[in-house]
Coordinates of C-alpha atoms in Angstrom, one line a residue:
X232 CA -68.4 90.3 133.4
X233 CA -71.2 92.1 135.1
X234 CA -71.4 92.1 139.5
X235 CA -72.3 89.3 141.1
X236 CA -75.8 89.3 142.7
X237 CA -75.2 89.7 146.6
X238 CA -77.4 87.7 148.7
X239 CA -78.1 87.8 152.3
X240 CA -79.4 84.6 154.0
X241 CA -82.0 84.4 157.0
X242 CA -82.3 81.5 158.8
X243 CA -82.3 80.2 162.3
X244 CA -80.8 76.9 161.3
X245 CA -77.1 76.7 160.8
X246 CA -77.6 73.6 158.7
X247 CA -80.5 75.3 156.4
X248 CA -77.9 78.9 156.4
X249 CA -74.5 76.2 155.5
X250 CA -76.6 74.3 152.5
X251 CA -78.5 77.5 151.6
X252 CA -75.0 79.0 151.1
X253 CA -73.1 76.1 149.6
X254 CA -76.1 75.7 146.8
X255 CA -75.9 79.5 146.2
X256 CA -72.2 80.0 145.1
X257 CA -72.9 77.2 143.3
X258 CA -73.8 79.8 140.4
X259 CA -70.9 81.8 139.1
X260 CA -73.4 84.6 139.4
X261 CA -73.9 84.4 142.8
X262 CA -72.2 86.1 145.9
X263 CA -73.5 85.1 149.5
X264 CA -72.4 88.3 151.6
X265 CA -73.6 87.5 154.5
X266 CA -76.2 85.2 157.0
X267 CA -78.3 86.1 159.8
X268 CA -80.0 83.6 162.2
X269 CA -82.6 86.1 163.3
X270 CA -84.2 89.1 161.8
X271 CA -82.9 91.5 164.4
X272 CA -79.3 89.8 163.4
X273 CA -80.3 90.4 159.7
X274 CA -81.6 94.0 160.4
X275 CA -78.2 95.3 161.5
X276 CA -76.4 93.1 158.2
X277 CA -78.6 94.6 155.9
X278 CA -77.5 97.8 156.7
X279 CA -73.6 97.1 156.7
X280 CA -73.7 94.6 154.2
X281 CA -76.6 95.8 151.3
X282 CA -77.3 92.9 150.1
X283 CA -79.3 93.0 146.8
X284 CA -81.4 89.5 147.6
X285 CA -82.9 88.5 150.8
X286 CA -83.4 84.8 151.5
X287 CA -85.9 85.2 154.6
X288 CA -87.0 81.6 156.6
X289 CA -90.6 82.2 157.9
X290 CA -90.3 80.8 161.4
X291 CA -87.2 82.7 163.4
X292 CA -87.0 83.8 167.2
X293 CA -87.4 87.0 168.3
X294 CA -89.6 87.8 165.1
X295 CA -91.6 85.8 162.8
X296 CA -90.2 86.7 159.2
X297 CA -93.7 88.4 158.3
X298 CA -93.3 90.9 160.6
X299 CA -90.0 91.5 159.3
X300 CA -90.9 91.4 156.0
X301 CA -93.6 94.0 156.9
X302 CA -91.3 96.3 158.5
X303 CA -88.7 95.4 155.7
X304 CA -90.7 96.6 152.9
X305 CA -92.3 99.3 154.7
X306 CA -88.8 101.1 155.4
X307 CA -86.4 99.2 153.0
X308 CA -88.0 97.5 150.3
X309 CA -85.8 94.9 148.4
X310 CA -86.2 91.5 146.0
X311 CA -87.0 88.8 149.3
X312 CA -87.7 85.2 148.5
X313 CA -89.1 83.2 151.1
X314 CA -88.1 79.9 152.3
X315 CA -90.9 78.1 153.6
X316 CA -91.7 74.7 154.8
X317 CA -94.6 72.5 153.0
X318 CA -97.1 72.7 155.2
X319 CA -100.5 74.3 155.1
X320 CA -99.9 76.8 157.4
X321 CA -96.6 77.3 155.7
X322 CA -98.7 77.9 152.7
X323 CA -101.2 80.2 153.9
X324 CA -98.2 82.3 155.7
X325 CA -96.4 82.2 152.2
X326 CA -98.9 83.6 150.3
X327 CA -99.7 86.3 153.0
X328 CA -96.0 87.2 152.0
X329 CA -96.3 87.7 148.3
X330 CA -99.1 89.7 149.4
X331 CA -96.7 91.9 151.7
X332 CA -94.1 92.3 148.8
X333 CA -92.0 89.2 148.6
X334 CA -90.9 88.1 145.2
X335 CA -90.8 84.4 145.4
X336 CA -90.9 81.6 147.7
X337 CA -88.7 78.2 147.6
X338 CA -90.7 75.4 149.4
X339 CA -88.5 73.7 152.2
X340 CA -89.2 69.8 152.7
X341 CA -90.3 68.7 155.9
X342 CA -87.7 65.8 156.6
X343 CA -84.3 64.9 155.6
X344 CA -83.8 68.4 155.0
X345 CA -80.2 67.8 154.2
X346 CA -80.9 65.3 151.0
X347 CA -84.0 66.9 149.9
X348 CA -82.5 70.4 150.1
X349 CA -80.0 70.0 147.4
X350 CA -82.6 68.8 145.1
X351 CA -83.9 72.5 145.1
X352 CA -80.2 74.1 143.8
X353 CA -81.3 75.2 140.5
X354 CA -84.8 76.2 141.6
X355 CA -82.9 78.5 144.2
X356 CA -80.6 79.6 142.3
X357 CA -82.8 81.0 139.3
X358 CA -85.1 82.5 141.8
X359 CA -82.8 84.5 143.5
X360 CA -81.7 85.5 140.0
X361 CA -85.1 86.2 139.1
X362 CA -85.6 88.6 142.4
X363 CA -82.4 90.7 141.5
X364 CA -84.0 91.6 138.3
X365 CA -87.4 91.8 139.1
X366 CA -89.0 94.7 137.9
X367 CA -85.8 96.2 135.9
X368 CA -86.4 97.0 132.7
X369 CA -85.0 94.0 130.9
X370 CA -85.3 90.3 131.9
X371 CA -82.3 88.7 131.2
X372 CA -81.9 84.9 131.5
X373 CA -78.2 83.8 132.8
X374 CA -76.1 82.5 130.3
X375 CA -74.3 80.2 132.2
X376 CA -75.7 76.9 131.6
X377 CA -76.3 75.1 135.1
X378 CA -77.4 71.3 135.4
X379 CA -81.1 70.7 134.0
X380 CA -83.8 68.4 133.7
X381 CA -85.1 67.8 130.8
X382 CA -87.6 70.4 129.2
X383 CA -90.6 68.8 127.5
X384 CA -92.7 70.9 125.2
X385 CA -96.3 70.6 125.1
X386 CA -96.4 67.9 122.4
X387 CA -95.7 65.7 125.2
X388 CA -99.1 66.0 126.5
X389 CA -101.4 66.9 123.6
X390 CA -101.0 66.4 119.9
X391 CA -100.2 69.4 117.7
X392 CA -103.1 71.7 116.2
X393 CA -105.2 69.8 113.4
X394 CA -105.4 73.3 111.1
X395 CA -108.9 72.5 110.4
X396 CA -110.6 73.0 113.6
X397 CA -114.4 72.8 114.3
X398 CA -116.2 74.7 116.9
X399 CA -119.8 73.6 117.9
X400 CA -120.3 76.0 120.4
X401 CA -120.2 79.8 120.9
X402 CA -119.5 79.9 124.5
X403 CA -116.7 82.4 126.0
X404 CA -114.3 81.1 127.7
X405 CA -111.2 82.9 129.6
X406 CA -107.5 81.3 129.9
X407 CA -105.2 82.8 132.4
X408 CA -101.3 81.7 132.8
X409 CA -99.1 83.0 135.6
X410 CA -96.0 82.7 137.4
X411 CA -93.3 84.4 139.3
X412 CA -95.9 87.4 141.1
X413 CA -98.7 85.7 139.8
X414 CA -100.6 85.1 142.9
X415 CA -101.2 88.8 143.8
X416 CA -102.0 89.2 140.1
X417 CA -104.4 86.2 139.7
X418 CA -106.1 87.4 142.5
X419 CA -106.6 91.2 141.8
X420 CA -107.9 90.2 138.4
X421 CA -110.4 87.8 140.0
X422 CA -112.0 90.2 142.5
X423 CA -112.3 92.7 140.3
X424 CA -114.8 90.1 138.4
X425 CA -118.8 90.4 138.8
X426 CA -120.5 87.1 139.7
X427 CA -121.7 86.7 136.1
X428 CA -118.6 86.6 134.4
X429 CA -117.8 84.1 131.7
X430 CA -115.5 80.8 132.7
X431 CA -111.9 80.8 133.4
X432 CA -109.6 78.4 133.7
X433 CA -106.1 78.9 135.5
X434 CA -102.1 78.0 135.7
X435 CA -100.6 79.5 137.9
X436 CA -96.9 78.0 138.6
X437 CA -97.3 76.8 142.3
X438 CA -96.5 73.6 144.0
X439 CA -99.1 71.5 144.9
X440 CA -99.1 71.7 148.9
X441 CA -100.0 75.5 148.2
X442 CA -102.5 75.3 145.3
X443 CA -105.4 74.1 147.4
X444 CA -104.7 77.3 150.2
X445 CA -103.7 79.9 147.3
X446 CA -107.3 78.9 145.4
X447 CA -109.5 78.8 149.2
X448 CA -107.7 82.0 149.8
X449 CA -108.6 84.1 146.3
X450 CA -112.5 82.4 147.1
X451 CA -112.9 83.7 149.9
X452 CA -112.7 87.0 148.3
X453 CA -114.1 87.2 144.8
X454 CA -117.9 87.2 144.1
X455 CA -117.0 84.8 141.4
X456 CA -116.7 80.9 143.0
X457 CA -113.0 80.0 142.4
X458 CA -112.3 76.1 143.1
X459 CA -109.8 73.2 142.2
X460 CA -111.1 71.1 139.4
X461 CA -112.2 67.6 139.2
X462 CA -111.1 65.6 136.7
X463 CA -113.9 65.2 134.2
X464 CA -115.8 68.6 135.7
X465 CA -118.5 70.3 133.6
X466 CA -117.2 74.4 132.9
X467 CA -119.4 76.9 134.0
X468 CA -119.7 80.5 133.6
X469 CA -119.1 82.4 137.4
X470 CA -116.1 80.1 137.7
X471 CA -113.1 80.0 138.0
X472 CA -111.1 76.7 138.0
X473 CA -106.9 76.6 139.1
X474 CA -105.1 73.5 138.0
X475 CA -103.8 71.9 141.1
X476 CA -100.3 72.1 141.9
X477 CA -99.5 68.9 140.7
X478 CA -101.7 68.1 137.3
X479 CA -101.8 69.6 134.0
X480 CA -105.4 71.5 133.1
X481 CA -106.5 70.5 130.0
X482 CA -110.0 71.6 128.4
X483 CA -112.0 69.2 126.4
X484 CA -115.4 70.0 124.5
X485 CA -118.1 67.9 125.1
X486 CA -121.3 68.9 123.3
X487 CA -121.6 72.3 123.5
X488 CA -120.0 72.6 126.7
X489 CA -116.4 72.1 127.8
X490 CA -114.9 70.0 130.6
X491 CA -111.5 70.3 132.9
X492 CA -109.4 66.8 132.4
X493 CA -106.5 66.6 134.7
X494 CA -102.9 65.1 133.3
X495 CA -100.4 63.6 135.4
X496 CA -98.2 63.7 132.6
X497 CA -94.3 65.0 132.5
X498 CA -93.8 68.6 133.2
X499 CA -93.7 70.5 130.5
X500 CA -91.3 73.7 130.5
X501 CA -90.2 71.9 133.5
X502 CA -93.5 73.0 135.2
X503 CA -96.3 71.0 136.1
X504 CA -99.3 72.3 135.6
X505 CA -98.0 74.3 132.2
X506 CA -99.5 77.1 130.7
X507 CA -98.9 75.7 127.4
X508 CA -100.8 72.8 128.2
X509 CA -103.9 74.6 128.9
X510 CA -103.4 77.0 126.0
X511 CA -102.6 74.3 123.4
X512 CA -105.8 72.5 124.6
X513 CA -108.0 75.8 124.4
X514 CA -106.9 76.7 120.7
X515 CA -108.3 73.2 120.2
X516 CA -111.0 73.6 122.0
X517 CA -112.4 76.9 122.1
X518 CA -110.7 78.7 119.3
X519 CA -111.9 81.6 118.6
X520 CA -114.3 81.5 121.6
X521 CA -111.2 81.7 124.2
X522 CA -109.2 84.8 125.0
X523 CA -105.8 83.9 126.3
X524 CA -104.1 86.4 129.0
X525 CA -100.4 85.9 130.2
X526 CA -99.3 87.7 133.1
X527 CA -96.3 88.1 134.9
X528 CA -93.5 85.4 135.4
X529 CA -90.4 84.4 134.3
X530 CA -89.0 81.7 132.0
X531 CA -91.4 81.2 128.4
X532 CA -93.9 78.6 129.7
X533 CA -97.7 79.8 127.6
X534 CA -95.8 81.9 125.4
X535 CA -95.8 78.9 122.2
X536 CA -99.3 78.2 123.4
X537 CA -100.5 81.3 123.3
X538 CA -99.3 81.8 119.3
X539 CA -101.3 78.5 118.8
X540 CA -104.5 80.0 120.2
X541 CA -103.6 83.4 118.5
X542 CA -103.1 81.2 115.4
X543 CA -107.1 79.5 116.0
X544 CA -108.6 83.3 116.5
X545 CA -108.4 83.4 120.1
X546 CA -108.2 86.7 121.6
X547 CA -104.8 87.1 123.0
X548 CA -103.8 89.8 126.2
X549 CA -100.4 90.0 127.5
X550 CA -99.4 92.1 130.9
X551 CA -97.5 94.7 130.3
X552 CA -93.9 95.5 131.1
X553 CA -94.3 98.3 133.3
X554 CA -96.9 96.3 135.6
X555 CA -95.0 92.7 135.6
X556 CA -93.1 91.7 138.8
X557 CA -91.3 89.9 135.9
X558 CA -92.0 90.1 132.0
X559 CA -90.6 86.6 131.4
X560 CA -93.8 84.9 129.8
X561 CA -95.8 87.8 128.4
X562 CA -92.4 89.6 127.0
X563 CA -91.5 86.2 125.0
X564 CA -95.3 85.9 124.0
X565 CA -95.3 89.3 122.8
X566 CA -91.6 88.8 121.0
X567 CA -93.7 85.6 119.3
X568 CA -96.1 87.8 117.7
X569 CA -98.8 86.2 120.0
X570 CA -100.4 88.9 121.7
X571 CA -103.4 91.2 120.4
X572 CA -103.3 93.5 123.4
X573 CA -100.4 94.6 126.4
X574 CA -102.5 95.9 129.1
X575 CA -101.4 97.5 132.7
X576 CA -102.5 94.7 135.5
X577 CA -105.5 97.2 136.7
X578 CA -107.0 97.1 133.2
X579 CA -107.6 93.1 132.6
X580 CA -110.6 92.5 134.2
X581 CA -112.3 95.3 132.0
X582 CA -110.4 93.3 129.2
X583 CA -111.9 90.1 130.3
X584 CA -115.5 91.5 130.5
X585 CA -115.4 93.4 126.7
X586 CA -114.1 90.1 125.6
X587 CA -117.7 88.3 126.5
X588 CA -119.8 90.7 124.9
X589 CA -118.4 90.7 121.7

């Protein structure tokens, strides 16, 4: 049986450190070693105890866990996911820590912490699994089965592929589907974009008090305009749309032109939005007008949808390994037979841009 994974835990709450703990070892896989109720505490028990997963709360004493994060990843980088509460300025500091290096983030409820904690167990659990691994060179899922909810497939949402498909309209459109590191690669593929680049439509994994500051926060630095859609929103080229953290994004045509139609639906590979979702509905859409790109994250959510749109024509481009905090969802398309093209994370944009000339 291979080692357990050894986490560390970094919290100023005894109550968050005891449940954080308790939820942990629930997992056979899973070793707490340690917990620290400050980061100069969880300086000095990094260093005795090597942990191989940090758990890091954001608001601490003595120093607020970017600045440790900073310091971490500067001297002793290591898989860190952050526990955050779900607020808006618990978003925005979130995000500025997957910018900084951390893999993940677990969202932390507000009130009655100690009910609506335990809800999060498997979440926690397979993201701490997920940051041990991250970029090794194989992704493996654990096989020990733990409590789930259901998984839905995208038939619960949209009908299966009619095989004789009609497309009334020539105009590009891009697909993008992301999850665990996707933020950082979402936006270094959108601000590498000129102002006149074709429509794209986005799912990015992310809960839905963080979608509106993650999408404000890649605006305000692309040249394209990058927005939430509304349900029923015409698609224009220079945009970019990102489902909202709490709706499906599926494209309709209308005309010649196609629209964003938000689903409130069940999730679907357990996410909601689901890549899949939005792929399925661009093979039926689009065709062979849409290009398809998965990038990095784990689990197999837009990897199915992505063989249906390869299946319609659509272009398909899949991160590679070597550039994935995790090649979850573009390693299963690729395994599919889905993908056209594996391309470094630097070299999409490019991709995208070839794409609508063609």
């Amino acid at each position: 049986m291979s080692r357990k994974v050894k986490v560390l835990i970094v919290d100023d709450s005894a109550l968050v450190r005891q449940m954080l703990t308790t939820m942990l070892e629930s997992s056979p896989l899973i070793e707490v070693i340690g917990t620290a109720r400050d980061p100069l505490d969880a300086r000095e028990k990094i260093k005795k105890l090597n942990p191989d997963v940090l758990t890091l709360d954001i608001e601490m004493p003595k120093m607020d866990g970017v600045t440790f994060l900073k310091n971490l990843m500067r001297l002793r980088p290591m898989p860190v996911v952050m526990v955050s509460t779900l607020t808006e300025k618990g978003a925005d500091i979130t995000l500025e820590s997957l910018e900084i290096g951390a893999i993940d983030y677990v969202a932390k409820p507000r009130t009655d912490l100690q009910t609506t904690l335990t809800d999060y167990t498997d979440e926690i659990i397979e993201k701490v699994l997920t940051a041990s691994r991250a970029k090794v060179q194989e992704y493996v899922t654990s096989p020990h089965k733990l409590k789930v909810k259901p998984k839905y497939d995208a038939g619960s949402i949209i009908d299966e592929i009619d095989g004789n498909q009609q497309f009334s309209t020539t105009d590009k459109i891009v697909g993008i589907g992301a999850s665990t590191g996707g933020t950082e690669a979402i936006k270094r593929v959108l601000t590498m974009l000129p102002a006149n680049s074709p429509a794209i439509v986005i799912t990015q994994h992310i809960p839905s008090s963080f979608s509106a500051s993650f999408t404000q926060r890649v605006n305000r630095m692309c040249e394209i305009e990058v927005k939430e859609p509304e349900d029923g929103e015409l698609i224009k080229p220079g945009y970019a749309y990102i489902a909202p953290g709490d709706k499906h994004l599926i494209i309709e045509r209308k005309g010649k032109s196609y629209i964003c139609r938000l689903n409130d639906g069940v999730p679907v590979n357990r996410h909601k939005p689901s890549v899949d979702v939005m792929f399925r509905s661009l093979a039926q859409s689009a065709g062979p007008n849409a290009m398809a790109i998965l990038l990095t994250g784990m689990g197999d959510d837009g990897a199915k949808g992505m063989l249906e749109m390869h299946q319609q024509g659509s272009y398909t481009v899949a991160q590679d390994e070597d550039t994935c905090v995790v090649w979850g969802m573009p390693g299963n398309a690729v395994k599919l037979g889905a993908v056209d093209k594996e391309l470094p994370l630097r070299k999409v944009s490019t991709e995208i841009l070839r794409f609508c000339i063609k």
